PDB file of C-alpha atoms in Angstrom:
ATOM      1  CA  UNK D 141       8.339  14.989 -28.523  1.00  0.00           C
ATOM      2  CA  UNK D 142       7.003  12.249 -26.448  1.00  0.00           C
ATOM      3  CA  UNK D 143       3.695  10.485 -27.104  1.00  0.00           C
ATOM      4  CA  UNK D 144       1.775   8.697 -24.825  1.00  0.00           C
ATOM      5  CA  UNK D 145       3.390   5.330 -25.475  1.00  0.00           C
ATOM      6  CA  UNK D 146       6.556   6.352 -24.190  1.00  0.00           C
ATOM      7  CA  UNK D 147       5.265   8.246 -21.247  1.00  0.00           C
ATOM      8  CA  UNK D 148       3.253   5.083 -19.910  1.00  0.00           C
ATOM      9  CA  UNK D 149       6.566   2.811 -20.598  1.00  0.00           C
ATOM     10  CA  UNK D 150       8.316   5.698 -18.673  1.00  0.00           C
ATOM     11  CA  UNK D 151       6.180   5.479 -15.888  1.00  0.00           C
ATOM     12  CA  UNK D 152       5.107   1.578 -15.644  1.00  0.00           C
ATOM     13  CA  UNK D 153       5.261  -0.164 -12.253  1.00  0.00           C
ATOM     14  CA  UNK D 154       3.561  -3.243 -10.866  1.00  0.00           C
ATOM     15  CA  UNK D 155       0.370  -2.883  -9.142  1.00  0.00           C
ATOM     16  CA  UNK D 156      -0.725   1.420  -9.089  1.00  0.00           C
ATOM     17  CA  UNK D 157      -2.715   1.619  -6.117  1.00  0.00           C
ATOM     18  CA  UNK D 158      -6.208   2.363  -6.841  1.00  0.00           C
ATOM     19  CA  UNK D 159      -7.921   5.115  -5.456  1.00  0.00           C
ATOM     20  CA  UNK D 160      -7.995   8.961  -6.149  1.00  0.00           C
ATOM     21  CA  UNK D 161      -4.527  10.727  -7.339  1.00  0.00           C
ATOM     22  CA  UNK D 162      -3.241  14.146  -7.883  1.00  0.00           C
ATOM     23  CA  UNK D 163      -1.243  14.928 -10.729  1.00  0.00           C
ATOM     24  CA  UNK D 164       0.177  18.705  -9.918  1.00  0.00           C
ATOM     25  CA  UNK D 165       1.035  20.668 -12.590  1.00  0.00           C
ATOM     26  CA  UNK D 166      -0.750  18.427 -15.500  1.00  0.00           C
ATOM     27  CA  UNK D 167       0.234  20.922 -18.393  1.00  0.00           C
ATOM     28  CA  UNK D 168      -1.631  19.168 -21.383  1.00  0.00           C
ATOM     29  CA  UNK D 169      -2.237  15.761 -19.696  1.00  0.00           C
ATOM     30  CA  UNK D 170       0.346  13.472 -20.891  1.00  0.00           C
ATOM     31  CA  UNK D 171       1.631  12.179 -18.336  1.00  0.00           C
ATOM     32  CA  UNK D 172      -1.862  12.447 -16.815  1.00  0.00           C
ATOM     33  CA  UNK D 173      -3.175   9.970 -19.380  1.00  0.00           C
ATOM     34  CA  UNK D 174      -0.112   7.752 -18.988  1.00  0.00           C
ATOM     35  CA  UNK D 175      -1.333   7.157 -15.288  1.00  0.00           C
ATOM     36  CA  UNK D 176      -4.865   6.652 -16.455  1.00  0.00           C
ATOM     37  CA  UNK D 177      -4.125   4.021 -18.341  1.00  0.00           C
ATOM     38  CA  UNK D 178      -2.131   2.160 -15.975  1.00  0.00           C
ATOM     39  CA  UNK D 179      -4.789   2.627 -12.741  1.00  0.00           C
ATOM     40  CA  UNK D 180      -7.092   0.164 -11.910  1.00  0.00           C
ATOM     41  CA  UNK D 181     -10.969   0.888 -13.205  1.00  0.00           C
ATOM     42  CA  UNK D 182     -12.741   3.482 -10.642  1.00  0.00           C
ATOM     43  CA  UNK D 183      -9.912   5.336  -9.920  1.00  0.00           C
ATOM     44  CA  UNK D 184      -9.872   8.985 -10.334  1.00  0.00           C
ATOM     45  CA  UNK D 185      -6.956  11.477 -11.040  1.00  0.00           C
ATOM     46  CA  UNK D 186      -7.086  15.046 -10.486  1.00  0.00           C
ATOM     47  CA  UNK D 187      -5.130  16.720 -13.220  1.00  0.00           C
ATOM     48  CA  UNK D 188      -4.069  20.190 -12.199  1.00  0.00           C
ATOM     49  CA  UNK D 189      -1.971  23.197 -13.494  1.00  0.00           C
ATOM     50  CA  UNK D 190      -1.817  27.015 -12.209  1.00  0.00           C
ATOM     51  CA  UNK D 191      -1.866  27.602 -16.233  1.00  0.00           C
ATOM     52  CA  UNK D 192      -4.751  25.703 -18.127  1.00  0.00           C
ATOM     53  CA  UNK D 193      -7.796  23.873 -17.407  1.00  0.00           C
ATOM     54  CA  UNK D 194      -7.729  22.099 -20.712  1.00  0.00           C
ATOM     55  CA  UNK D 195      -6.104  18.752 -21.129  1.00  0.00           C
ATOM     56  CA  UNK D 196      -5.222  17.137 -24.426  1.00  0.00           C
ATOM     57  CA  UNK D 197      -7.041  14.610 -26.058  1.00  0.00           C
ATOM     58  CA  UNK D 198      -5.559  11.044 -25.823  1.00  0.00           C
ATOM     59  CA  UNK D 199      -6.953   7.819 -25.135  1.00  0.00           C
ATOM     60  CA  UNK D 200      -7.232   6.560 -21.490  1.00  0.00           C
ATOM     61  CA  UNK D 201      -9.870   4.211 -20.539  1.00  0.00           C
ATOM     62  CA  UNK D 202     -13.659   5.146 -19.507  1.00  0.00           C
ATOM     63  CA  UNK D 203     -13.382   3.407 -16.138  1.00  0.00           C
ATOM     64  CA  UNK D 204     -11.018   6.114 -14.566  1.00  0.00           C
ATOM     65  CA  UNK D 205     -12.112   9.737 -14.329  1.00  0.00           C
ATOM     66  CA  UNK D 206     -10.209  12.533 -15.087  1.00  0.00           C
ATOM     67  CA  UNK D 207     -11.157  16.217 -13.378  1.00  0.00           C
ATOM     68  CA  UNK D 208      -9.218  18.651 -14.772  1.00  0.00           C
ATOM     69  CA  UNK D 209      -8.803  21.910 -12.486  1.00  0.00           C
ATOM     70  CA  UNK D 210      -6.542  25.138 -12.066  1.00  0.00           C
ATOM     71  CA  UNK D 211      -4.464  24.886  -8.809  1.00  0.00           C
ATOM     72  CA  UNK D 212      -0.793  26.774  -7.986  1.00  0.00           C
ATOM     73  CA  UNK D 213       0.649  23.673  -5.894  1.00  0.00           C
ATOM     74  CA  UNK D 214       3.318  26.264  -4.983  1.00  0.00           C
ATOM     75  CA  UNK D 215       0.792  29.090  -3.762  1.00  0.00           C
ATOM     76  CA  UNK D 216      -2.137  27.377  -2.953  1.00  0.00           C
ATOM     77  CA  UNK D 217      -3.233  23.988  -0.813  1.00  0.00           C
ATOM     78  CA  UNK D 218      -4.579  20.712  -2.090  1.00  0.00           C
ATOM     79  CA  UNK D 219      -8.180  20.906  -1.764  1.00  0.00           C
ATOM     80  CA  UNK D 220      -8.542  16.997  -1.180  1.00  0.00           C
ATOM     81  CA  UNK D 221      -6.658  14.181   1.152  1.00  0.00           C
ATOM     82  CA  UNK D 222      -6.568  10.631   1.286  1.00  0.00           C
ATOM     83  CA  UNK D 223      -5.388  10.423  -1.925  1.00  0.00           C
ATOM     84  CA  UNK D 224      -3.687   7.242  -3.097  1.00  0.00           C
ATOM     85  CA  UNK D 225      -0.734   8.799  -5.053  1.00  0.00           C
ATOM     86  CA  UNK D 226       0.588  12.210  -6.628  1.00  0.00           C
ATOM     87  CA  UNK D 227       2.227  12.419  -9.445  1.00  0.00           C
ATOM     88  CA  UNK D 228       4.494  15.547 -10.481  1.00  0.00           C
ATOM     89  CA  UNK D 229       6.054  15.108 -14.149  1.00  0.00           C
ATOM     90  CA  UNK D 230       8.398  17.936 -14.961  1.00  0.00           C
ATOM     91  CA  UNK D 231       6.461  20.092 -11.940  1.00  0.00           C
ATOM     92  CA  UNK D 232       9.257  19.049  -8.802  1.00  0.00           C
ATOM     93  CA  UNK D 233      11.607  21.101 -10.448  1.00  0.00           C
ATOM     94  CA  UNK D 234       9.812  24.727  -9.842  1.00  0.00           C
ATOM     95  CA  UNK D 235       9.709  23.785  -6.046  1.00  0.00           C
ATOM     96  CA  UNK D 236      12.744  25.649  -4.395  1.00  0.00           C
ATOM     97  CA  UNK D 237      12.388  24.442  -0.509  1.00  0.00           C
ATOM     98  CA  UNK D 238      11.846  20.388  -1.575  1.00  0.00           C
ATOM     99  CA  UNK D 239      12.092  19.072   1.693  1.00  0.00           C
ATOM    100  CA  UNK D 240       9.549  21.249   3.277  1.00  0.00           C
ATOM    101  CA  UNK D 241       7.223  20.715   0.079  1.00  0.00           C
ATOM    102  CA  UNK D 242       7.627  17.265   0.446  1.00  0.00           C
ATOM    103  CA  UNK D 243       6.205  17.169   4.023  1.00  0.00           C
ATOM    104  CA  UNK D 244       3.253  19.556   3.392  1.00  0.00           C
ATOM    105  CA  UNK D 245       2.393  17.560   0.125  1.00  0.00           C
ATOM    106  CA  UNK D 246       2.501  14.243   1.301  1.00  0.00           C
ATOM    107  CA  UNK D 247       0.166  15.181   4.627  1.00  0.00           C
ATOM    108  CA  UNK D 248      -2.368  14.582   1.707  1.00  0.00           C
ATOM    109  CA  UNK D 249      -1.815  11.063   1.024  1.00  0.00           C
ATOM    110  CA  UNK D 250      -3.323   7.794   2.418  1.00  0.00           C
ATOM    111  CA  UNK D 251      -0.928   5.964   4.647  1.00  0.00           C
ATOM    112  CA  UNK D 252       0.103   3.476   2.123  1.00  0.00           C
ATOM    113  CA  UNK D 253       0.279   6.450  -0.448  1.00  0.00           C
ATOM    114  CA  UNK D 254       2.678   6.606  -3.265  1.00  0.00           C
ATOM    115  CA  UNK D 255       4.877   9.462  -5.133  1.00  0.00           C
ATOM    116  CA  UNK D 256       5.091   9.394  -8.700  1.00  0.00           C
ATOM    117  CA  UNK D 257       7.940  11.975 -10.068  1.00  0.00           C
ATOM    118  CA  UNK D 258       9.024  12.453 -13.399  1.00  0.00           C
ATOM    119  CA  UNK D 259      12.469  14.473 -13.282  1.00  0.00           C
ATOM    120  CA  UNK D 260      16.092  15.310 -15.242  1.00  0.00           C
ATOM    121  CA  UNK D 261      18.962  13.728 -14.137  1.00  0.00           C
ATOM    122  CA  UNK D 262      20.503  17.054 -13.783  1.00  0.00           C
ATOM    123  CA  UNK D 263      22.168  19.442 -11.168  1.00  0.00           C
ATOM    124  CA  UNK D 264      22.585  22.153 -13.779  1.00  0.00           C
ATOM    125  CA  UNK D 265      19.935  24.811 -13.683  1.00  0.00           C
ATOM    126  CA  UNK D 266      18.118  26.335 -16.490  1.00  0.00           C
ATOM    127  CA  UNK D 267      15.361  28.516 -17.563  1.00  0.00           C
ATOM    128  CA  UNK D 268      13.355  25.292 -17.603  1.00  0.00           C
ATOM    129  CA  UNK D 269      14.562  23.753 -14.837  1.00  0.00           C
ATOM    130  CA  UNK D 270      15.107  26.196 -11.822  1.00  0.00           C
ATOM    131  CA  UNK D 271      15.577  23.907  -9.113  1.00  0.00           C
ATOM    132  CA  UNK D 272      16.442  20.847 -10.269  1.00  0.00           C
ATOM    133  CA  UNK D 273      16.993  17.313  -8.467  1.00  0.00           C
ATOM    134  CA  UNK D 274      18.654  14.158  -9.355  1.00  0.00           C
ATOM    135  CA  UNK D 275      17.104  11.038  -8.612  1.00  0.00           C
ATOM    136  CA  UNK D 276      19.902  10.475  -5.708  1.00  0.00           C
ATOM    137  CA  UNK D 277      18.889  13.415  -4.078  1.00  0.00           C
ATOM    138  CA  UNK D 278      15.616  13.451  -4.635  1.00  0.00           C
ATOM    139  CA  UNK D 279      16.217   9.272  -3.216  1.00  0.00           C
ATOM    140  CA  UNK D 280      17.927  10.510   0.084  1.00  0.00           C
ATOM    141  CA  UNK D 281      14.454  13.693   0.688  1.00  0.00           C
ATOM    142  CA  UNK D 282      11.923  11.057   0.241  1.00  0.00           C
ATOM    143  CA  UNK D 283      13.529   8.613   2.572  1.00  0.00           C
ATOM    144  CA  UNK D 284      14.206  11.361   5.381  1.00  0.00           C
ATOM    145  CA  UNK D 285      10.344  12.278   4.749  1.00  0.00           C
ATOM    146  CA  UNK D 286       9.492   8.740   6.224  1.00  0.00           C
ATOM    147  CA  UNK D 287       9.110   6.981   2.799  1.00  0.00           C
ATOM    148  CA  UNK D 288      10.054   3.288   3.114  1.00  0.00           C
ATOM    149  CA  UNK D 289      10.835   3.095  -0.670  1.00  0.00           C
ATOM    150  CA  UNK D 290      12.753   4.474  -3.464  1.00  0.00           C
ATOM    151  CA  UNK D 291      12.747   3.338  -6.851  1.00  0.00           C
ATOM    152  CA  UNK D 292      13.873   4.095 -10.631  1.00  0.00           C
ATOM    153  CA  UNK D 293      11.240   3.039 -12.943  1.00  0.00           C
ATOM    154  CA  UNK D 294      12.849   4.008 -16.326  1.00  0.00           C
ATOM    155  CA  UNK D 295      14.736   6.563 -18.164  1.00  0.00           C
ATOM    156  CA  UNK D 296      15.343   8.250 -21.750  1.00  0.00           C
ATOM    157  CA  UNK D 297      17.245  10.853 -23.048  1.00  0.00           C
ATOM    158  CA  UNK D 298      16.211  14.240 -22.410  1.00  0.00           C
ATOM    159  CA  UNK D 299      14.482  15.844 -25.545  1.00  0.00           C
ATOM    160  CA  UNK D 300      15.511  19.089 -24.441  1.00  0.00           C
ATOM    161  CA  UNK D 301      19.576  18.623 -24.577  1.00  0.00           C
ATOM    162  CA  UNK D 302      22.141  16.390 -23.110  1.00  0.00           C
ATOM    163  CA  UNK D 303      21.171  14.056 -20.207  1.00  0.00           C
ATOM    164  CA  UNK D 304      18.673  11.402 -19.277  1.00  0.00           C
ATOM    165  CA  UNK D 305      14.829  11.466 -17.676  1.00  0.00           C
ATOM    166  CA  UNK D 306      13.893   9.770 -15.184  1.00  0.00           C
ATOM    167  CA  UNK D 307      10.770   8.274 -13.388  1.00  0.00           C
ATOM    168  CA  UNK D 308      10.623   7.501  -9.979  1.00  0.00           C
ATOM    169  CA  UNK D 309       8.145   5.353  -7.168  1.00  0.00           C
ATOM    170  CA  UNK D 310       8.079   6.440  -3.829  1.00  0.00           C
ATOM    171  CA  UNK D 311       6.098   4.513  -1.308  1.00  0.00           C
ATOM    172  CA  UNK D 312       5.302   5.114   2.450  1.00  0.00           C
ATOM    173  CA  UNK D 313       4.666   1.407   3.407  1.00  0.00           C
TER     174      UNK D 313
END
């Protein structure tokens, strides 16, 4: 399992904008936390999953807030805008119709907003992983949505069988 070391290493880039961010379909907060501790103080993330309010309990520090919520990003529309970044760790991969996700999501962001997306490097489906997208592809969406930049943060093996994760930066300016 991964701990909240390795999902900050995962995720590490220079210079997260500050701000509020979205982090759609949190499950327990890892990933949420991982964020948290990487923003710069007064930021704010809003951690939300169709299935649970409740987050775990890991460190992150006191200077960013962290408003956990119940939202279907699939079924249901972001209730705030201007935010700085989204992040979507192990969520992108329920979306079916990416490209038309991608522009209704991203109508939410600031104009120097940022994507954060934690993915397989897989094009082999699975219970787990309906619909999913390899960083190339997910490169080449992102760029056609009017994103100016595409890159690989990290990856590690897959905990969940052969194959790598990977973490991703997508920026509009």
């Amino acid at each position: 399992m991964m701990d909240l070391k390795d999902a900050i290493a995962l995720i590490k880039h220079p210079a997260p904008a500050a701000g509020a961010w979205a982090d759609l379909g949190c499950g327990t907060g890892l990933f949420t936390y991982a964020l948290a501790n990487l923003l710069p103080a007064g930021s704010a993330i809003y951690a939300w999953d169709k299935g649970r309010e409740q987050l775990a309990n890991l460190p992150y520090p006191q200077q960013v807030t962290i408003q956990p919520g119940r939202l279907d990003f699939l079924q249901e529309d972001l209730p705030v805008s201007g935010l700085a970044g989204i992040l979507m760790a192990n969520s992108l991969h329920y979306v079916p119709e990416k490209t038309a996700f991608i522009h209704k999501i991203t109508g939410h962001l600031r104009e120097d907003g940022a994507m954060l997306i934690v993915e397989y490097e897989t094009t082999r489906a699975n219970p787990w992983v309906p619909y999913p997208v390899p960083f190339s592809t997910l490169k080449t969406l992102f760029l056609e949505a009017g994103f100016s930049s595409a890159v690989k943060l990290g990856e590690r093996p897959s905990l969940y069988g052969a194959g790598q994760m990977y973490a991703a930066l997508f920026r509009r300016s």
